[in-house]
Coordinates of C-alpha atoms in Angstrom, one line a residue:
M1 CA 4.9 21.2 -20.3
N2 CA 3.5 18.8 -22.8
L3 CA 0.1 19.4 -24.3
T4 CA -2.6 16.9 -25.2
I5 CA -4.4 16.5 -28.5
Q6 CA -7.6 17.8 -26.9
I7 CA -5.9 21.0 -25.8
L8 CA -4.6 21.7 -29.3
R9 CA -7.9 20.8 -31.0
I10 CA -10.0 23.2 -28.8
E11 CA -7.4 26.0 -28.7
L12 CA -7.0 25.9 -32.5
S13 CA -10.8 25.9 -32.9
E14 CA -11.1 29.1 -30.9
K15 CA -8.1 30.9 -32.3
L16 CA -8.7 30.0 -36.0
K17 CA -12.5 30.2 -35.7
C18 CA -13.1 27.0 -37.6
K19 CA -14.0 23.4 -36.9
V20 CA -11.1 21.1 -36.1
F21 CA -11.6 17.4 -36.7
W22 CA -9.4 14.8 -35.2
I23 CA -8.2 11.2 -35.3
D24 CA -6.8 10.0 -32.0
N25 CA -4.7 6.9 -32.2
G26 CA -3.3 7.3 -28.7
C27 CA -0.6 9.9 -29.3
G28 CA -0.8 11.1 -25.7
S29 CA 0.9 14.4 -24.8
I30 CA 2.8 16.4 -27.3
E31 CA 6.1 18.2 -26.8
S32 CA 6.3 21.1 -29.4
P33 CA 5.3 22.0 -33.0
K34 CA 7.6 21.5 -36.0
F35 CA 7.2 21.8 -39.8
Y36 CA 7.2 18.4 -41.4
E37 CA 9.7 18.0 -44.2
Q38 CA 9.5 15.1 -46.6
G39 CA 12.2 12.5 -46.0
I40 CA 13.0 13.6 -42.4
T41 CA 12.2 11.0 -39.8
A42 CA 9.8 12.5 -37.2
L43 CA 10.8 12.5 -33.6
P44 CA 8.4 10.8 -31.1
G45 CA 6.1 13.0 -29.1
Q46 CA 6.3 15.9 -31.6
C47 CA 3.5 18.0 -33.2
Y48 CA 4.1 18.3 -37.0
V49 CA 2.4 20.9 -39.2
S50 CA 2.0 19.6 -42.8
E51 CA 0.4 20.8 -46.0
S52 CA -1.0 17.5 -46.9
I53 CA -1.7 14.0 -45.5
Q54 CA 1.3 11.8 -45.3
P55 CA 1.7 8.4 -46.9
Q56 CA 0.5 5.5 -44.8
E57 CA 3.8 3.6 -45.2
W58 CA 5.7 6.4 -43.5
N59 CA 7.4 5.0 -40.4
H60 CA 6.4 7.2 -37.4
D61 CA 6.0 7.0 -33.6
N62 CA 2.5 6.6 -32.3
R63 CA 3.1 9.5 -29.9
T64 CA 3.5 11.9 -32.9
L65 CA 0.6 14.2 -34.0
F66 CA 0.2 15.6 -37.5
I67 CA -1.7 18.8 -38.2
V68 CA -2.9 18.9 -41.8
C69 CA -3.5 22.4 -43.2
G70 CA -4.4 21.6 -46.8
E71 CA -7.7 20.3 -48.2
V72 CA -8.4 16.9 -46.8
L73 CA -10.6 14.2 -48.2
E74 CA -12.3 11.9 -45.7
E75 CA -11.1 8.8 -47.6
S76 CA -7.5 10.0 -47.0
F77 CA -7.9 9.0 -43.4
K78 CA -9.2 5.5 -44.1
D79 CA -7.3 3.0 -42.0
C80 CA -5.2 5.9 -40.6
K81 CA -2.6 4.6 -38.1
Y82 CA -1.4 7.9 -36.7
S83 CA -3.1 10.8 -34.9
A84 CA -4.1 13.8 -36.9
L85 CA -5.9 17.2 -36.7
Y86 CA -7.4 18.7 -39.8
F87 CA -9.6 21.7 -40.5
S88 CA -13.1 22.3 -42.0
K89 CA -11.4 24.6 -44.6
S90 CA -7.8 24.9 -45.7
Q91 CA -5.4 27.0 -43.6
S92 CA -2.2 28.8 -44.2
I93 CA 0.6 26.5 -42.9
L94 CA 2.6 29.4 -41.6
H95 CA -0.3 31.0 -39.8
V96 CA -1.2 27.6 -38.2
M97 CA 2.4 27.2 -37.1
N98 CA 2.4 30.7 -35.5
V99 CA -0.8 30.0 -33.7
L100 CA 0.6 26.6 -32.4
L101 CA 3.7 28.3 -31.1
E102 CA 1.5 30.8 -29.3
I103 CA -0.5 28.0 -27.7
F104 CA 2.6 26.1 -26.6
A105 CA 4.2 29.3 -25.3
K106 CA 1.1 30.2 -23.1
Y107 CA 1.2 26.9 -21.3
H108 CA 5.0 26.8 -21.1
R109 CA 4.9 30.3 -19.4
W110 CA 2.3 29.1 -17.0
D111 CA 4.3 26.1 -16.1
E112 CA 7.5 28.1 -15.6
S113 CA 5.7 30.7 -13.5
L114 CA 4.2 28.1 -11.2
L115 CA 7.6 26.5 -10.6
K116 CA 9.3 29.9 -10.0
L117 CA 6.5 31.0 -7.6
Q118 CA 6.7 27.7 -5.8
N119 CA 10.5 28.3 -5.2
E120 CA 10.1 31.9 -4.2
S121 CA 6.9 32.0 -2.2
S122 CA 5.1 29.9 0.4
S123 CA 1.7 31.1 -0.7
L124 CA -0.7 28.4 -1.9
D125 CA -3.2 31.1 -2.8
A126 CA -0.7 32.7 -5.1
L127 CA -0.3 29.4 -7.0
L128 CA -4.0 29.2 -7.5
Q129 CA -4.3 32.9 -8.5
L130 CA -1.6 32.4 -11.1
S131 CA -3.7 29.6 -12.6
L132 CA -7.0 31.5 -13.0
P133 CA -6.3 32.7 -16.6
I134 CA -5.8 29.0 -17.6
F135 CA -9.0 27.6 -16.0
K136 CA -11.2 30.8 -16.1
N137 CA -13.1 29.3 -13.1
P138 CA -12.8 29.4 -9.3
L139 CA -10.2 27.1 -7.8
F140 CA -10.2 25.6 -4.3
L141 CA -7.5 23.7 -2.5
I142 CA -9.1 21.5 0.2
D143 CA -7.0 19.7 2.9
S144 CA -7.4 16.1 3.9
A145 CA -10.1 17.1 6.5
F146 CA -12.0 18.9 3.7
N147 CA -11.3 22.4 5.0
V148 CA -10.2 25.1 2.6
L149 CA -6.4 25.7 2.5
A150 CA -6.4 28.1 -0.4
I151 CA -8.9 29.8 -2.7
A152 CA -8.4 31.7 -5.9
V153 CA -11.6 33.8 -5.8
P154 CA -14.1 34.6 -3.1
G155 CA -16.6 31.8 -2.5
L156 CA -17.4 28.7 -0.4
P157 CA -16.6 25.1 -1.1
P158 CA -19.4 22.6 -1.3
D159 CA -21.2 21.1 1.7
F160 CA -19.1 18.0 2.3
E161 CA -19.8 14.8 4.0
H162 CA -16.4 13.4 4.9
P163 CA -15.7 10.3 2.9
N164 CA -13.8 7.2 4.1
K165 CA -12.1 6.9 0.7
V166 CA -12.4 8.6 -2.7
E167 CA -11.0 7.8 -6.1
D168 CA -8.4 9.9 -7.9
I169 CA -10.7 12.0 -10.1
W170 CA -14.4 12.7 -9.7
I171 CA -17.1 15.2 -10.7
I172 CA -20.1 16.5 -8.9
R173 CA -22.9 18.1 -11.0
G174 CA -25.6 19.9 -9.1
K175 CA -27.3 18.7 -6.0
D176 CA -27.2 15.0 -5.1
D177 CA -25.7 14.1 -8.4
L178 CA -22.4 12.4 -8.5
I179 CA -21.1 11.8 -12.0
K180 CA -19.2 8.5 -11.9
A181 CA -15.6 8.9 -13.0
R182 CA -12.7 6.5 -12.5
D183 CA -14.9 3.9 -11.0
V184 CA -16.4 6.0 -8.2
H185 CA -19.3 3.9 -6.9
E186 CA -20.6 5.7 -3.9
P187 CA -22.0 9.3 -3.6
Y188 CA -20.0 10.5 -0.5
Y189 CA -21.3 14.1 -0.7
H190 CA -24.7 15.4 0.3
H191 CA -25.1 18.4 -2.0
L192 CA -23.4 21.5 -3.4
S193 CA -24.0 25.1 -2.3
N194 CA -25.1 25.8 -5.9
D195 CA -25.8 23.9 -9.1
Y196 CA -22.4 24.5 -10.7
P197 CA -20.4 21.3 -11.4
R198 CA -17.0 20.7 -9.7
L199 CA -14.1 18.6 -10.8
F200 CA -11.9 17.2 -8.0
I201 CA -8.3 15.8 -8.3
N202 CA -6.8 14.0 -5.3
L203 CA -3.5 15.1 -3.9
L204 CA -1.6 12.0 -2.8
D205 CA 1.8 11.4 -1.4
G206 CA 2.3 7.7 -1.9
E207 CA -0.5 6.2 0.1
H208 CA -1.1 9.4 2.1
F209 CA -4.1 11.5 1.1
L210 CA -3.1 15.2 1.3
G211 CA -6.4 16.7 0.1
N212 CA -8.2 17.8 -3.0
L213 CA -7.8 20.4 -5.7
S214 CA -11.1 21.4 -7.3
I215 CA -12.3 23.6 -10.1
Q216 CA -15.8 25.0 -10.0
A217 CA -17.4 25.6 -13.5
S218 CA -19.2 28.7 -12.4
H219 CA -18.2 30.9 -15.4
H220 CA -17.2 28.4 -18.1
E221 CA -18.2 24.8 -18.7
F222 CA -15.5 22.2 -18.2
R223 CA -13.4 21.6 -21.2
E224 CA -12.2 18.1 -22.2
Y225 CA -8.7 18.8 -21.1
D226 CA -9.4 20.6 -17.8
E227 CA -8.7 17.3 -16.0
Y228 CA -5.3 17.1 -17.6
L229 CA -4.4 20.7 -16.6
L230 CA -5.8 20.3 -13.1
T231 CA -3.8 17.2 -12.6
H232 CA -0.7 19.1 -13.6
L233 CA -1.4 21.9 -11.2
A234 CA -2.1 19.3 -8.5
G235 CA 1.4 17.9 -8.9
I236 CA 2.9 21.3 -8.3
L237 CA 0.7 22.0 -5.3
R238 CA 1.5 18.6 -3.9
S239 CA 5.2 19.4 -4.0
A240 CA 4.5 22.8 -2.5
I241 CA 2.5 21.4 0.4
L242 CA 5.1 18.7 1.2
R243 CA 7.9 21.3 1.0
F244 CA 6.1 23.9 3.1
G245 CA 5.0 21.3 5.7
S246 CA 8.1 19.0 5.7
A247 CA 9.7 18.0 9.0
D248 CA 12.7 20.3 8.6
S249 CA 10.7 23.4 7.5
K250 CA 10.3 26.5 9.6
T251 CA 6.5 26.1 9.7
R252 CA 6.7 22.4 10.7
N253 CA 9.1 23.3 13.6
L254 CA 6.8 26.2 14.5
I255 CA 3.8 24.0 15.0
E256 CA 5.8 21.5 17.0
N257 CA 7.1 24.2 19.3
M258 CA 3.6 25.6 19.7
L259 CA 2.3 22.2 20.7
S260 CA 5.2 21.8 23.1
G261 CA 4.2 25.2 24.6
I262 CA 0.6 24.1 25.0
I263 CA 1.8 20.9 26.9
D264 CA 4.2 22.9 29.0
G265 CA 1.5 25.5 29.9
R266 CA 3.0 28.4 28.0
I267 CA 0.8 31.0 26.4
V268 CA 0.1 30.3 22.8
N269 CA -1.4 32.8 20.3
E270 CA -4.6 31.0 19.2
E271 CA -5.0 33.0 16.0
E272 CA -1.4 32.4 14.9
F273 CA -1.7 28.8 15.9
A274 CA -4.8 28.3 13.7
R275 CA -3.0 29.9 10.8
V276 CA -0.1 27.6 11.1
L277 CA -2.3 24.6 11.3
T278 CA -4.1 25.5 8.1
F279 CA -0.9 26.2 6.4
V280 CA 0.6 22.7 7.0
G281 CA -2.7 21.0 6.2
V282 CA -3.9 20.3 9.7
A283 CA -7.6 21.2 10.2
A284 CA -8.8 22.4 13.5
T285 CA -11.7 20.0 13.3
E286 CA -9.5 17.0 12.6
Q287 CA -9.5 14.2 15.1
F288 CA -6.4 13.3 17.1
R289 CA -5.1 11.1 19.9
C290 CA -2.1 12.0 22.1
L291 CA 0.6 9.4 22.6
A292 CA 2.9 9.3 25.6
I293 CA 6.1 7.3 25.8
K294 CA 8.7 7.1 28.5
V295 CA 12.2 8.0 27.5
P296 CA 14.4 4.9 28.0
K297 CA 17.8 5.2 29.5
P298 CA 20.6 5.4 28.6
S299 CA 19.6 5.9 24.9
G300 CA 17.5 9.0 25.8
N301 CA 15.7 11.5 23.6
E302 CA 17.5 10.5 20.3
Y303 CA 16.1 7.0 20.6
I304 CA 12.6 8.4 21.2
R305 CA 12.9 10.9 18.3
Y306 CA 13.9 8.1 16.0
F307 CA 11.1 5.9 17.1
L308 CA 8.5 8.7 16.6
Q309 CA 10.0 9.5 13.1
Q310 CA 9.6 5.8 12.1
L311 CA 6.1 5.8 13.4
E312 CA 5.2 8.9 11.5
T313 CA 6.1 7.3 8.2
K314 CA 3.2 4.8 8.8
I315 CA 0.7 6.9 10.7
P316 CA 0.2 10.6 10.0
A317 CA 1.4 12.4 13.2
I318 CA 3.0 15.4 14.7
Y319 CA 6.0 15.2 16.9
V320 CA 5.8 17.3 20.1
P321 CA 9.2 18.1 21.7
T322 CA 9.1 17.7 25.5
Y323 CA 11.8 18.2 28.0
G324 CA 10.7 15.7 30.7
E325 CA 11.0 12.0 31.0
V326 CA 8.0 11.4 28.8
A327 CA 7.8 12.3 25.1
A328 CA 4.6 13.1 23.3
M329 CA 3.2 12.6 19.8
V330 CA -0.1 13.7 18.3
L331 CA -1.6 11.0 16.0
R332 CA -3.8 12.3 13.2
I333 CA -6.5 9.6 13.6
S334 CA -9.1 10.9 11.1
I335 CA -6.5 11.1 8.3
A336 CA -5.3 7.6 9.0
E337 CA -8.9 6.3 9.0
R338 CA -9.6 7.9 5.6
Q339 CA -6.4 6.3 4.3
E340 CA -7.7 3.0 5.7
I341 CA -4.8 2.7 8.1
N342 CA -5.5 0.4 11.1
V343 CA -3.9 2.7 13.7
F344 CA -3.8 0.3 16.6
S345 CA -2.5 -2.6 14.5
T346 CA 0.2 -0.4 12.9
L347 CA 1.1 1.1 16.3
Q348 CA 1.3 -2.3 17.9
K349 CA 3.8 -3.6 15.3
E350 CA 6.1 -0.6 15.7
L351 CA 6.0 -0.8 19.5
E352 CA 6.9 -4.5 19.4
S353 CA 9.8 -3.8 17.1
F354 CA 11.1 -1.1 19.4
G355 CA 10.2 -3.0 22.7
V356 CA 8.4 0.0 24.3
R357 CA 4.9 0.8 25.6
V358 CA 2.9 3.9 25.2
G359 CA -0.1 5.6 26.8
L360 CA -2.9 6.6 24.5
S361 CA -5.5 9.4 25.1
D362 CA -9.1 9.5 24.1
I363 CA -10.0 11.1 20.7
Y364 CA -10.2 14.9 20.6
D365 CA -10.6 17.5 17.9
D366 CA -9.0 20.7 19.1
L367 CA -5.2 20.8 19.4
L368 CA -5.4 23.6 22.0
F369 CA -6.5 20.9 24.5
T370 CA -3.5 18.8 23.8
K371 CA -2.1 19.4 27.3
Q372 CA -5.2 17.7 28.9
Y373 CA -5.1 14.8 26.5
F374 CA -1.4 14.4 27.0
T375 CA -2.2 14.1 30.8
Q376 CA -4.6 11.3 29.9
A377 CA -1.9 9.5 27.9
R378 CA 0.7 9.9 30.5
F379 CA -1.6 8.7 33.3
A380 CA -2.4 5.6 31.3
L381 CA 1.3 4.9 30.8
E382 CA 2.2 5.4 34.4
A383 CA -0.9 3.4 35.7
G384 CA 0.0 0.6 33.3
E385 CA 3.5 0.4 34.8
V386 CA 2.2 0.3 38.4
T387 CA -0.3 -2.4 37.6
Q388 CA 2.4 -4.3 35.5
N389 CA 0.1 -4.3 32.5
E390 CA 2.0 -6.2 29.7
N391 CA 0.0 -4.6 26.9
S392 CA 2.0 -2.4 24.5
I393 CA -0.8 0.2 24.1
L394 CA -2.3 1.4 27.3
H395 CA -5.6 3.2 26.8
F396 CA -6.7 6.0 29.1
T397 CA -10.3 4.6 28.9
D398 CA -9.1 1.5 30.8
Y399 CA -7.7 3.7 33.6
C400 CA -10.3 6.6 33.6
M401 CA -12.0 5.4 36.8
D402 CA -8.6 5.2 38.6
Y403 CA -7.8 8.8 37.5
I404 CA -11.2 10.0 38.8
L405 CA -10.7 8.2 42.2
E406 CA -7.1 9.5 42.6
N407 CA -8.1 13.1 41.9
C408 CA -11.6 13.0 43.5
P409 CA -10.5 13.6 47.2
G410 CA -8.4 16.6 46.3
N411 CA -6.9 17.9 49.7
L412 CA -9.3 15.8 51.7
K413 CA -8.9 12.3 53.1
A414 CA -10.8 9.8 50.9
S415 CA -12.9 8.8 54.0
M416 CA -14.1 12.3 54.3
L417 CA -16.2 11.8 51.1
F418 CA -18.0 8.8 52.6
T419 CA -21.6 9.3 53.7
E420 CA -22.2 9.2 57.4
G421 CA -24.2 6.0 57.0
F422 CA -21.4 4.4 55.0
K423 CA -19.0 5.2 57.8
R424 CA -21.3 3.3 60.2
L425 CA -21.2 0.3 57.9
V426 CA -17.4 0.3 57.9
K427 CA -17.3 0.5 61.7
H428 CA -19.8 -2.4 61.9
D429 CA -17.6 -4.6 59.7
I430 CA -14.6 -4.2 62.0
D431 CA -16.3 -6.4 64.7
G432 CA -19.4 -7.7 62.9
R433 CA -19.7 -11.3 61.7
A434 CA -21.3 -10.4 58.3
S435 CA -19.9 -7.8 56.0
Y436 CA -22.4 -5.1 55.4
I437 CA -20.1 -3.4 52.9
E438 CA -20.1 -6.5 50.7
T439 CA -23.8 -6.9 51.2
L440 CA -24.4 -3.3 50.0
R441 CA -22.0 -3.8 47.1
A442 CA -23.9 -6.9 46.0
Y443 CA -27.2 -5.1 46.2
L444 CA -26.0 -2.1 44.2
D445 CA -24.1 -4.2 41.6
N446 CA -27.2 -6.2 40.9
N447 CA -29.3 -3.1 40.4
M448 CA -31.0 -3.5 43.8
N449 CA -32.4 -6.9 42.9
A450 CA -32.6 -8.8 46.2
N451 CA -32.8 -12.3 44.6
K452 CA -29.7 -11.7 42.5
A453 CA -27.8 -10.1 45.3
A454 CA -28.6 -13.1 47.6
T455 CA -27.4 -15.5 45.0
T456 CA -24.1 -13.5 44.6
L457 CA -23.5 -13.8 48.4
Y458 CA -24.5 -17.5 48.5
I459 CA -27.2 -16.8 51.2
T460 CA -31.0 -17.2 51.2
R461 CA -33.3 -14.4 50.1
N462 CA -34.7 -14.0 53.7
S463 CA -31.2 -13.8 55.2
F464 CA -30.3 -11.1 52.6
L465 CA -33.5 -9.1 53.4
S466 CA -32.7 -9.3 57.1
R467 CA -29.2 -7.9 56.5
L468 CA -30.6 -5.2 54.1
E469 CA -33.0 -4.0 56.8
R470 CA -30.2 -3.5 59.3
I471 CA -28.1 -1.8 56.6
N472 CA -30.9 0.6 55.8
T473 CA -31.2 1.4 59.5
L474 CA -27.5 2.3 59.7
L475 CA -27.5 4.2 56.5
D476 CA -30.5 6.3 57.6
E477 CA -31.1 7.5 54.0
D478 CA -33.1 6.6 51.0
I479 CA -31.0 4.3 48.9
H480 CA -33.4 4.6 46.0
D481 CA -32.6 8.3 45.7
P482 CA -30.2 8.5 42.7
R483 CA -27.9 11.1 44.4
V484 CA -27.7 8.9 47.5
R485 CA -27.0 5.8 45.5
F486 CA -24.3 7.6 43.4
R487 CA -22.5 8.7 46.6
L488 CA -22.7 5.3 48.1
E489 CA -21.2 3.7 44.9
L490 CA -18.5 6.4 45.0
S491 CA -17.8 5.6 48.6
L492 CA -17.4 1.9 47.7
L493 CA -14.9 2.7 45.0
L494 CA -12.9 5.1 47.3
Y495 CA -13.0 2.5 50.1
D496 CA -11.6 -0.2 47.7
K497 CA -8.9 2.1 46.5
W498 CA -7.8 3.8 49.7
N499 CA -9.1 1.3 52.3
E500 CA -9.1 3.9 55.0
M501 CA -11.4 5.5 57.6

């Protein structure tokens, strides 16, 4: 890996036990050290060890760094156009070269070990443990819902308030103190569990926010180059998370099969399920919605699978294999919102392009209840078809009362749930000139206000009061009792839906 001028300056200061001064003219990261030989054109991005300062007219690349070992006069660097490090006292050029090679070798070994471990192991903790000697501080990998995925040493992450959006890099120092970095403008976090500062790096996959990697300065203060090293580690962890949790990985398939088992009513090991969720970056406290879509014919399941895969590229989601006529998908609503994705707008566009409709459940935060929320989504889809609703997205909220009424009677006839007084009103309406059922409905709908109810029925207040008196006689119960009123309102709803006695 390349090193920055800040890494070299601080590492040289520690190993040579002397002050190291620097001139930074934007050399950026450096590849490897070499002796400088007069007359040889320097390669870009190289670190050159030199006995003395080089002539200003020498043609060099601005990514090149010179380390000057001999005695240096300050005026030698007047109008200097290249980057340089020089010491408070003269150094042996050979000794400096050996120290530089040791510094580069240390970070190169770390980089190679990370890549090797990433290919051989699926342990995110191991990647953090391997990095402890580099950072000398606790490391935390936090998923997109701000739950710990991996940790290098025992300890707890800070007390988070979930943000809507965070910048790439930011620092918290102590309680209620957000150090602004990279244009962070709002303190999204309440406080830390202690007064040690933390540096956070966002893990992003394109526009998708995967989580945060943080270092807590509990043993050593942050160094100037910790941000650079943490960003490098974040890149490797990002690749590891995406590889471990990819659609074709064993772990990804495992979580899909477990969710399928939950929907199908099979027994799922809760402890193992929780472990798999954490491993693929799905927090148990995340918020979800379940989506149900009818498998069209003759295209079948392949069509649905393709549709859901297309949708998943725009909305974070988990596909759930089902074997019936309705497919399922779990939308990760909280992640989408933090990425500022308008879920319903995005879903609407995809549905229109595919020419299908879906049922959508209420929000829930425990995937072990996916079966119940899939029932919500499926009912909304089926009820929307029955009522010929033309909307592409059918919300269970709009059909919740229908679901209650359909399932309320159980094994009973709906009329068996009517109050005795309500049954007498229904019988009266068969031969009566005035509808007592509609009169009662108007009274209850208007919060038992006689004037408003009379207006609704287009009759005088006296006529309404006369009817209400006869209705109360037939009901023979206190309509002002909340329980009585609830059962009467339920009776009205059941009567409307089933229209039976």
